[in-house]
Coordinates of C-alpha atoms in Angstrom, one line a residue:
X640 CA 34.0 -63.3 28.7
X641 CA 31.7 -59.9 29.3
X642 CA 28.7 -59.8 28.0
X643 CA 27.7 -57.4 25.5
X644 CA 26.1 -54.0 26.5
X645 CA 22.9 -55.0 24.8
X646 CA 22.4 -58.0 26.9
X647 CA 23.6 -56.3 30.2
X648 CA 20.5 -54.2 30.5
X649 CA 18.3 -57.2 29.8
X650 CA 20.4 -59.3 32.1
X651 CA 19.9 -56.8 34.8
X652 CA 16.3 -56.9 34.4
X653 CA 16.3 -61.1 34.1
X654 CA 18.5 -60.9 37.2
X655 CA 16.0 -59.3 39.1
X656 CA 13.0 -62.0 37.8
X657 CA 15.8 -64.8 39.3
X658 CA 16.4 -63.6 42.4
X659 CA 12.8 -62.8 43.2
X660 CA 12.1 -66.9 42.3
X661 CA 15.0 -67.8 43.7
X662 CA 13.8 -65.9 47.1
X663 CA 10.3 -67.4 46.2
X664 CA 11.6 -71.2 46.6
X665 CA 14.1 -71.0 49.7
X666 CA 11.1 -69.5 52.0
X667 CA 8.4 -72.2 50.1
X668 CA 10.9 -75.0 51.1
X669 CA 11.5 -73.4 54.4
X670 CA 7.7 -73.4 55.1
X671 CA 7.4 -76.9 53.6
X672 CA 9.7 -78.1 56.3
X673 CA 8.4 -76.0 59.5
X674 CA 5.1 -77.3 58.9
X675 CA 6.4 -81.4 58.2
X676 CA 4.8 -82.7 61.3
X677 CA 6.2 -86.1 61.3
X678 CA 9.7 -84.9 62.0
X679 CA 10.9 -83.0 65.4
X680 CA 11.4 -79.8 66.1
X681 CA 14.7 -80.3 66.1
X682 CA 14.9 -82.2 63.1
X683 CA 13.2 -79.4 61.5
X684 CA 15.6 -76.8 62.7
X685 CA 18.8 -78.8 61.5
X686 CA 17.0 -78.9 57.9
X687 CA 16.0 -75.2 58.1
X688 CA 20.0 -74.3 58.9
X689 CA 21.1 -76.8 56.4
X690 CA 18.7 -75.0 54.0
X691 CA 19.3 -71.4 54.4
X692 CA 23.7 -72.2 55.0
X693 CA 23.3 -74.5 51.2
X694 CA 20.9 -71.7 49.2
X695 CA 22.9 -68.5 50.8
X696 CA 25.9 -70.0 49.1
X697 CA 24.5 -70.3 45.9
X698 CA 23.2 -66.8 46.3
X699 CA 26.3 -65.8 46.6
X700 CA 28.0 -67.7 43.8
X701 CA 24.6 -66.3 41.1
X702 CA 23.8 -63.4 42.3
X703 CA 26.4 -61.4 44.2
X704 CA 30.1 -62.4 43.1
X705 CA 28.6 -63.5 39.4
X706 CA 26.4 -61.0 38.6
X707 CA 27.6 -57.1 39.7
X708 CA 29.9 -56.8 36.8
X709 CA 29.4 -57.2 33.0
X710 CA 32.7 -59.2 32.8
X711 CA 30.9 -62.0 35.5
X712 CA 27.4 -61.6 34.2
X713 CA 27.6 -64.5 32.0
X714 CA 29.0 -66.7 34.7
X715 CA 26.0 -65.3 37.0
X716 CA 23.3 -66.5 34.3
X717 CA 24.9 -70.1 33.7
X718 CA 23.9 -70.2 37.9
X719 CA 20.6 -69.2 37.3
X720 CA 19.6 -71.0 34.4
X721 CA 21.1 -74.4 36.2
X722 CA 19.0 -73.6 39.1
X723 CA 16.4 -73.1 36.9
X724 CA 15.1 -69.9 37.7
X725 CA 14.6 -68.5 34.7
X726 CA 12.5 -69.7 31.4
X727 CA 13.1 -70.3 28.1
X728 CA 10.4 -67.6 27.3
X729 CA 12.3 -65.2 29.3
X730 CA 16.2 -65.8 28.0
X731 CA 15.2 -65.6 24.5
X732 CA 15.3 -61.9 24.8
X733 CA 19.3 -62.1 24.7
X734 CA 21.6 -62.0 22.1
X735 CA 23.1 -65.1 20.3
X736 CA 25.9 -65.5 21.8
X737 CA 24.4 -65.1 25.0
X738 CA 22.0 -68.3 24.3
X739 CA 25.2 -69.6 23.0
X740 CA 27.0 -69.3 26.1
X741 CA 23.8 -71.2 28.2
X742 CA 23.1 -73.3 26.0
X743 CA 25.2 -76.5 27.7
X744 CA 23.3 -75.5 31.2
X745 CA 22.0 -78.5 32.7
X746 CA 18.9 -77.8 34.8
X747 CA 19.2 -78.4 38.3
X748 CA 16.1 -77.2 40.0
X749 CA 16.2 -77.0 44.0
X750 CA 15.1 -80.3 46.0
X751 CA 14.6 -81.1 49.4
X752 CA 16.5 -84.1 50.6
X753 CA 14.6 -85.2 53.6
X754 CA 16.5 -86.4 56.7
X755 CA 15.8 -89.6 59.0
X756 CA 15.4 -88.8 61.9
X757 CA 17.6 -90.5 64.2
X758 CA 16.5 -90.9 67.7
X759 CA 18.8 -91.3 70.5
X760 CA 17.6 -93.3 73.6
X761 CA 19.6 -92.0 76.5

């Protein structure tokens, strides 16, 4: 379903708010675990990839396959509002049937799932 003209041009600009968060969190979480001293380096690194491989894929998904077209743009927001990037406040500048279309979203927001770290005694 493509969104209406009206709501494109504010869907741009709400895009843009999302993707700045969205940036926001990965590198927040990235610092969060660089600096977890209690884990090794290399248990750090393996959370880092397994961070930046996860959230580049939902990147993707919201903002570049679901969000470049007005006949996707819908599809695009449902990804940002689950990942909760973008507030109430801030949607309630679309149209109806815009909040119509989001208004099943569940809210996922972004958390880290910490590893154990297992070490191997060679």
């Amino acid at each position: 379903m493509p969104i209406l003209e009206s709501d494109w041009k504010k869907f741009k600009e709400l895009r843009k708010i999302a993707l700045d968060r969205f940036c926001q969190g990965v590198l927040a979480d990235a610092k969060t675990i660089a600096q977890h001293g209690a884990l090794s380096a290399h248990a750090r690194y393996g959370m880092l990839y397994g961070l930046i491989q996860d959230r580049n894929k939902d990147m993707a998904q919201a903002f570049d396959h679901n969000s470049q077209s007005r006949s996707s743009a819908l599809r695009g927001l449902w990804l940002m509002v689950m990942h909760d990037l973008l507030t109430d406040a801030e949607l309630s500048v679309l149209s109806e049937d815009a909040l119509d279309y989001i208004s099943e979203v569940v809210r996922q927001p972004y958390e880290l799932e910490w590893v154990d770290e297992i070490v191997r005694q060679d």
